[in-house]
Amino acid sequence: MSDRPDTAAALAIDIGDVRAAAQRLAGVAHRTPVLTSRTADERCGARLFFKCENLQRAGAFKFRGAYHALSRFGAAQRRAGVIAYSSGNHAQAVALAARLLGMPSVVVMPHDAPAGKLAATRGYQAGQPGSEVVLYDRYREDREAIGRRLAAERGMTLVPPYDHPDVMAGQGTAALELCEQVAALPGGGPLDLLVVCVGGGGLISGCATAAHALCPGVEVWGVEPEAGDDVRRSLAEGRIVHIDTPRTIADGAQTQHCGALTFPVIRRLVSGVVTVTDTQLVEAMRFFAERMKLVVEPTGALAAAALLSGVLAGRTAIAGRRIGVLVSGGNVDLPRYASLLETGAG
Ligand SMILES: *Cc1c(COP(=O)(O)O)cnc(C)c1O
């Protein structure tokens, strides 16, 4: 392609930013385990290394980016507090990080967000004066506009869920750890492939930045829900494509578009994006439950689903390779989880 105007431009983050974020997160975020499964390896004909961010604080990788961003606030920003909009996991992450740093948090959440995510966010806010959840209708209202208005009214600093350098760098620490952990395993070494779910692209842009620095020659692939393939289309068209809020069980990837900062990183460092169906997501969730004893939310199973279903094997070489798989989160209401595993609907 000749028309790639972003090729020469500086990207929002580099490996130095990810390493600096790792230092701020040391002793605060969990260094989550990397698990393997012989069954998964046999099914894929490769060696899979699952980075278990479902076991991260607040149940998802989002704590990394949120805590990193809030830890860089100045004194006045800390006093006024933070505002965030999120369909769930970023909300919990910001509320917990704000509590740990002793600042107020206001979180804008969809009225139909999973009850467990709402309750957890309010739980983290309890006892922090000035903290609250503000609800909106995700099919009719613009959460970004609501967030900006409240930020202006209350003097709070808005921390977006993905399109912010500190958030991107924080999320990248998951892959930084994964590369280090796999290198240290018996028979380990650099990853050949890294597979990451994609919503707004904060996680994959940070992780691709880290992986390319630590594992030269690594291929990074993104995975989106079939109903919400905006980043796949954006890569194809060379511009950020906007879509309607997708209807999928992957509630953490119901974004309408990726970010102005994340997209150039994805374009430069990500080989491609594949999509999986809700049925394939449920199958991957079942695999995690039965074989690995892991509770993984639908969005958290995106990357694994692309491998277990064979979708990714249709796009790139899998056989015999060392593959990092980001398991991004585990926050799912138990009744919904049971219903998804039983009937495929929830
Ligand atoms: C937010 C989220 C994603 C998507 O991350 P982006 O940085 O928006 O691409 C994936 N999985 C889980 C569990 C999430 O909470």
XYZ file of C-alpha atoms and ligand atoms in Angstrom:
361
model
C 0.000 0.000 0.000
C 1.357 3.429 -0.889
C -1.163 5.625 0.943
C -0.155 5.010 4.538
C 0.221 8.512 5.981
C 0.748 7.173 9.512
C 3.818 5.133 8.619
C 6.330 7.874 9.347
C 4.419 9.632 12.151
C 5.318 9.032 15.797
C 3.046 6.570 17.558
C 1.359 7.512 20.859
C 3.523 5.126 22.912
C 6.784 3.209 22.687
C 8.364 0.399 24.694
C 9.887 2.928 27.130
C 6.367 4.026 28.109
C 5.315 0.415 28.706
C 8.393 -0.227 30.853
C 7.727 2.955 32.883
C 4.128 1.815 33.405
C 5.377 -1.577 34.617
C 7.443 0.193 37.274
C 4.433 2.156 38.533
C 2.326 -1.001 38.612
C 4.917 -3.151 40.404
C 3.505 -4.315 43.730
C 0.056 -2.878 42.910
C -1.209 -4.914 39.937
C -0.956 -8.701 40.072
C 1.687 -10.373 37.951
C -0.967 -12.775 36.656
C -0.103 -16.415 35.943
C 0.591 -17.874 32.513
C -1.184 -21.231 32.151
C -0.802 -23.950 29.565
C -3.111 -26.785 28.473
C -2.010 -29.953 26.733
C -5.511 -30.336 25.320
C -5.414 -26.858 23.792
C -1.955 -27.517 22.383
C -3.111 -30.775 20.803
C -6.217 -29.179 19.375
C -4.243 -26.366 17.759
C -1.013 -28.229 16.952
C 0.922 -25.434 18.647
C 2.096 -24.329 22.080
C -0.356 -21.937 23.710
C 0.486 -19.685 26.659
C -2.593 -18.189 28.288
C -2.014 -14.870 30.103
C -4.725 -14.935 32.768
C -5.910 -11.354 33.199
C -9.222 -12.755 34.403
C -7.220 -13.163 37.631
C -6.095 -9.506 37.640
C -7.328 -7.120 40.356
C -10.945 -6.122 39.660
C -11.118 -9.094 37.288
C -9.616 -7.719 34.061
C -6.496 -6.151 32.523
C -8.216 -2.739 32.690
C -6.780 -2.185 36.177
C -3.323 -1.819 34.605
C -4.204 1.120 32.377
C -6.510 2.783 34.883
C -4.096 2.686 37.806
C -1.199 3.792 35.619
C -3.152 6.784 34.274
C -4.462 7.866 37.698
C -1.053 7.451 39.346
C 0.268 10.162 37.004
C -2.307 12.795 38.091
C -0.965 15.987 39.701
C -2.099 17.098 43.177
C -4.987 19.292 41.931
C -6.244 16.545 39.619
C -6.182 14.066 42.496
C -8.249 16.392 44.683
C -10.937 16.912 42.014
C -10.943 13.246 41.044
C -11.510 11.157 37.947
C -14.427 10.561 35.612
C -14.775 7.546 33.320
C -17.327 6.011 30.960
C -17.381 2.278 30.504
C -19.554 -0.750 29.838
C -18.066 -2.306 32.929
C -14.469 -3.343 33.406
C -12.869 0.073 32.935
C -15.440 1.391 35.412
C -14.447 -1.097 38.083
C -10.770 -0.545 37.357
C -11.046 3.255 37.678
C -13.155 2.995 40.832
C -10.624 0.646 42.463
C -7.591 2.650 41.323
C -9.201 5.892 42.574
C -9.875 4.293 45.934
C -6.279 3.053 46.228
C -5.020 6.551 45.363
C -7.582 8.270 47.636
C -9.496 10.268 45.009
C -13.200 10.617 44.092
C -14.491 8.805 40.987
C -17.601 9.336 38.848
C -18.358 6.490 36.450
C -20.819 6.696 33.520
C -22.242 3.209 32.866
C -24.977 1.823 30.588
C -28.238 1.171 32.430
C -28.170 -2.418 31.137
C -24.611 -3.150 32.274
C -24.322 -6.520 34.022
C -25.587 -6.194 37.597
C -22.370 -7.623 38.988
C -20.286 -4.949 37.265
C -22.542 -2.155 38.584
C -22.444 -3.563 42.102
C -18.667 -4.034 42.038
C -18.102 -0.455 40.838
C -20.357 0.955 43.568
C -18.593 -1.289 46.076
C -15.193 0.174 45.219
C -16.637 3.701 45.470
C -18.201 3.170 48.902
C -16.700 5.502 51.485
C -15.034 7.754 48.866
C -16.789 11.168 49.136
C -17.850 12.595 45.759
C -17.980 9.182 44.099
C -21.009 7.876 42.167
C -22.259 5.846 39.183
C -24.242 7.774 36.517
C -26.432 5.594 34.258
C -27.240 6.176 30.537
C -28.976 4.369 27.634
C -26.269 2.791 25.476
C -28.474 2.460 22.400
C -29.651 6.106 22.429
C -27.224 8.349 24.281
C -23.586 9.288 23.599
C -21.527 8.312 26.624
C -18.544 10.355 25.486
C -20.641 13.527 25.423
C -22.062 12.740 28.887
C -18.544 12.125 30.193
C -17.224 15.383 28.749
C -20.139 17.395 30.156
C -19.750 16.002 33.680
C -15.966 16.478 33.534
C -16.462 20.159 32.651
C -19.151 20.683 35.308
C -17.208 19.047 38.134
C -13.599 19.847 37.200
C -12.754 16.159 37.113
C -10.210 14.578 34.755
C -11.690 12.256 32.143
C -9.794 8.990 31.671
C -11.073 7.260 28.533
C -11.173 3.445 28.391
C -8.632 3.052 25.575
C -7.654 6.165 23.627
C -5.057 7.598 26.025
C -1.268 7.035 26.027
C -1.101 6.216 29.767
C -3.951 3.709 29.427
C -2.380 2.085 26.345
C 1.044 1.852 28.021
C -0.508 0.355 31.167
C -2.380 -2.318 29.180
C 0.853 -3.164 27.374
C 2.391 -4.372 30.629
C 0.277 -7.545 30.292
C 2.242 -8.568 27.170
C 5.522 -7.335 28.671
C 4.998 -9.794 31.524
C 3.785 -12.555 29.219
C 6.921 -12.339 27.044
C 9.135 -12.386 30.148
C 7.215 -15.272 31.709
C 7.266 -17.434 28.568
C 10.993 -16.792 28.046
C 11.638 -18.044 31.605
C 9.673 -21.307 31.217
C 11.494 -24.606 30.620
C 11.704 -24.917 26.848
C 10.355 -21.377 26.578
C 11.563 -18.604 24.316
C 10.238 -15.641 22.372
C 6.631 -15.775 21.197
C 6.059 -16.340 17.469
C 2.487 -15.117 17.648
C 0.390 -13.065 20.060
C -3.411 -13.109 19.900
C -5.374 -10.315 21.598
C -9.048 -9.301 21.744
C -9.971 -5.906 20.328
C -12.575 -3.436 21.538
C -11.280 0.123 21.216
C -7.748 -1.147 20.787
C -6.076 -0.034 24.020
C -5.038 -3.543 25.001
C -3.783 -4.637 21.599
C -1.901 -1.405 20.897
C -0.026 -1.604 24.212
C 0.551 -5.350 23.890
C 1.768 -5.098 20.286
C 4.216 -2.375 21.358
C 5.625 -4.604 24.098
C 5.643 -7.825 22.074
C 7.469 -6.361 19.079
C 10.156 -4.989 21.412
C 10.644 -8.216 23.395
C 9.961 -10.820 20.716
C 11.408 -9.557 17.426
C 9.541 -10.939 14.435
C 6.402 -11.708 16.458
C 3.080 -11.574 14.603
C 0.262 -9.898 16.530
C -3.339 -10.728 15.591
C -6.523 -9.119 16.873
C -9.893 -10.783 17.430
C -13.283 -9.050 17.328
C -16.841 -10.330 17.700
C -18.376 -10.988 14.275
C -21.136 -8.442 14.924
C -18.607 -5.727 15.845
C -15.833 -5.958 13.237
C -15.130 -2.218 13.014
C -11.343 -2.554 13.425
C -11.114 -5.282 10.778
C -12.995 -2.962 8.434
C -10.916 0.036 9.503
C -7.710 -1.796 8.555
C -9.214 -2.765 5.209
C -10.322 0.806 4.457
C -7.303 2.580 5.957
C -9.488 4.843 8.118
C -11.417 4.557 11.376
C -14.799 3.013 10.534
C -17.752 3.759 12.858
C -20.498 1.171 13.398
C -23.719 0.998 15.441
C -23.376 -0.550 18.899
C -22.968 -4.231 18.028
C -25.280 -6.809 19.589
C -23.004 -9.548 20.903
C -22.476 -11.405 24.172
C -18.957 -9.865 24.224
C -20.062 -6.797 26.194
C -16.476 -5.587 26.675
C -16.032 -5.245 22.903
C -19.241 -3.371 22.054
C -17.263 -0.351 20.909
C -18.440 1.613 17.874
C -14.956 2.577 16.695
C -11.323 2.349 17.757
C -9.266 5.346 18.814
C -7.355 8.087 17.030
C -4.303 7.032 19.068
C -4.827 3.266 19.024
C -5.551 2.930 15.292
C -2.114 4.061 14.011
C -0.427 1.602 16.406
C -2.720 -1.207 15.252
C -2.065 -0.335 11.606
C 1.682 -0.411 12.102
C 2.107 -3.353 14.495
C -0.855 -5.702 14.029
C -0.852 -8.234 11.167
C -4.620 -8.540 10.943
C -7.947 -8.951 12.732
C -10.216 -12.000 12.581
C -13.742 -12.362 13.924
C -15.518 -15.072 15.907
C -19.215 -15.762 16.482
C -20.989 -15.724 19.836
C -21.311 -19.524 19.528
C -17.540 -19.862 19.174
C -17.119 -17.600 22.222
C -19.350 -19.835 24.320
C -17.395 -22.905 23.188
C -14.162 -21.253 24.311
C -15.736 -20.286 27.672
C -16.749 -23.931 28.109
C -13.219 -25.044 27.285
C -11.818 -22.704 29.953
C -14.318 -23.956 32.537
C -13.987 -27.680 31.842
C -10.334 -28.036 30.966
C -8.585 -25.174 32.738
C -10.968 -24.471 35.639
C -11.071 -20.806 34.676
C -14.080 -18.488 34.730
C -13.709 -16.282 31.651
C -16.221 -13.674 30.501
C -17.365 -13.716 26.845
C -15.056 -10.872 25.776
C -12.191 -12.498 27.642
C -12.541 -15.609 25.486
C -12.212 -13.823 22.103
C -8.509 -14.578 21.505
C -8.759 -18.220 22.595
C -11.902 -18.695 20.491
C -10.054 -17.648 17.337
C -7.495 -20.406 17.980
C -9.762 -23.175 19.287
C -12.289 -22.670 16.469
C -9.607 -22.806 13.778
C -10.529 -19.326 12.497
C -7.005 -17.951 12.916
C -5.423 -21.034 11.328
C -7.257 -20.020 8.157
C -5.307 -16.753 8.110
C -1.777 -17.478 9.358
C 0.569 -20.344 10.193
C -0.188 -21.844 13.606
C 1.488 -25.274 13.535
C 4.389 -25.744 15.923
C 4.487 -22.089 16.958
C 4.709 -20.518 20.417
C 1.504 -18.528 20.793
C 0.612 -16.029 23.511
C -3.135 -15.826 24.190
C -4.513 -12.869 26.136
C -7.367 -13.953 28.417
C -8.605 -10.450 29.115
C -11.207 -10.730 31.859
C -13.442 -12.856 34.048
C -16.250 -10.576 35.153
C -19.565 -12.232 34.413
C -22.665 -12.589 36.605
C -22.993 -16.180 37.742
C -26.596 -16.626 36.480
C -25.610 -15.211 33.073
C -22.490 -17.382 33.001
C -24.486 -20.526 33.777
C -27.087 -19.663 31.167
C -24.430 -19.012 28.504
C -22.729 -22.338 29.171
C -26.039 -24.208 29.256
C -27.953 -22.670 26.383
C -25.499 -20.400 24.589
C -27.663 -17.362 25.423
C -27.407 -15.013 28.360
C -12.153 -3.586 27.667
C -12.031 -5.021 27.437
C -11.595 -5.521 26.205
C -11.260 -4.625 25.024
O -10.131 -3.812 25.287
P -9.789 -2.538 24.399
O -8.606 -1.931 25.041
O -10.976 -1.640 24.409
O -9.531 -3.054 23.020
C -11.444 -6.882 26.079
N -11.739 -7.735 27.090
C -12.162 -7.290 28.290
C -12.457 -8.281 29.356
C -12.314 -5.922 28.501
O -12.745 -5.490 29.686
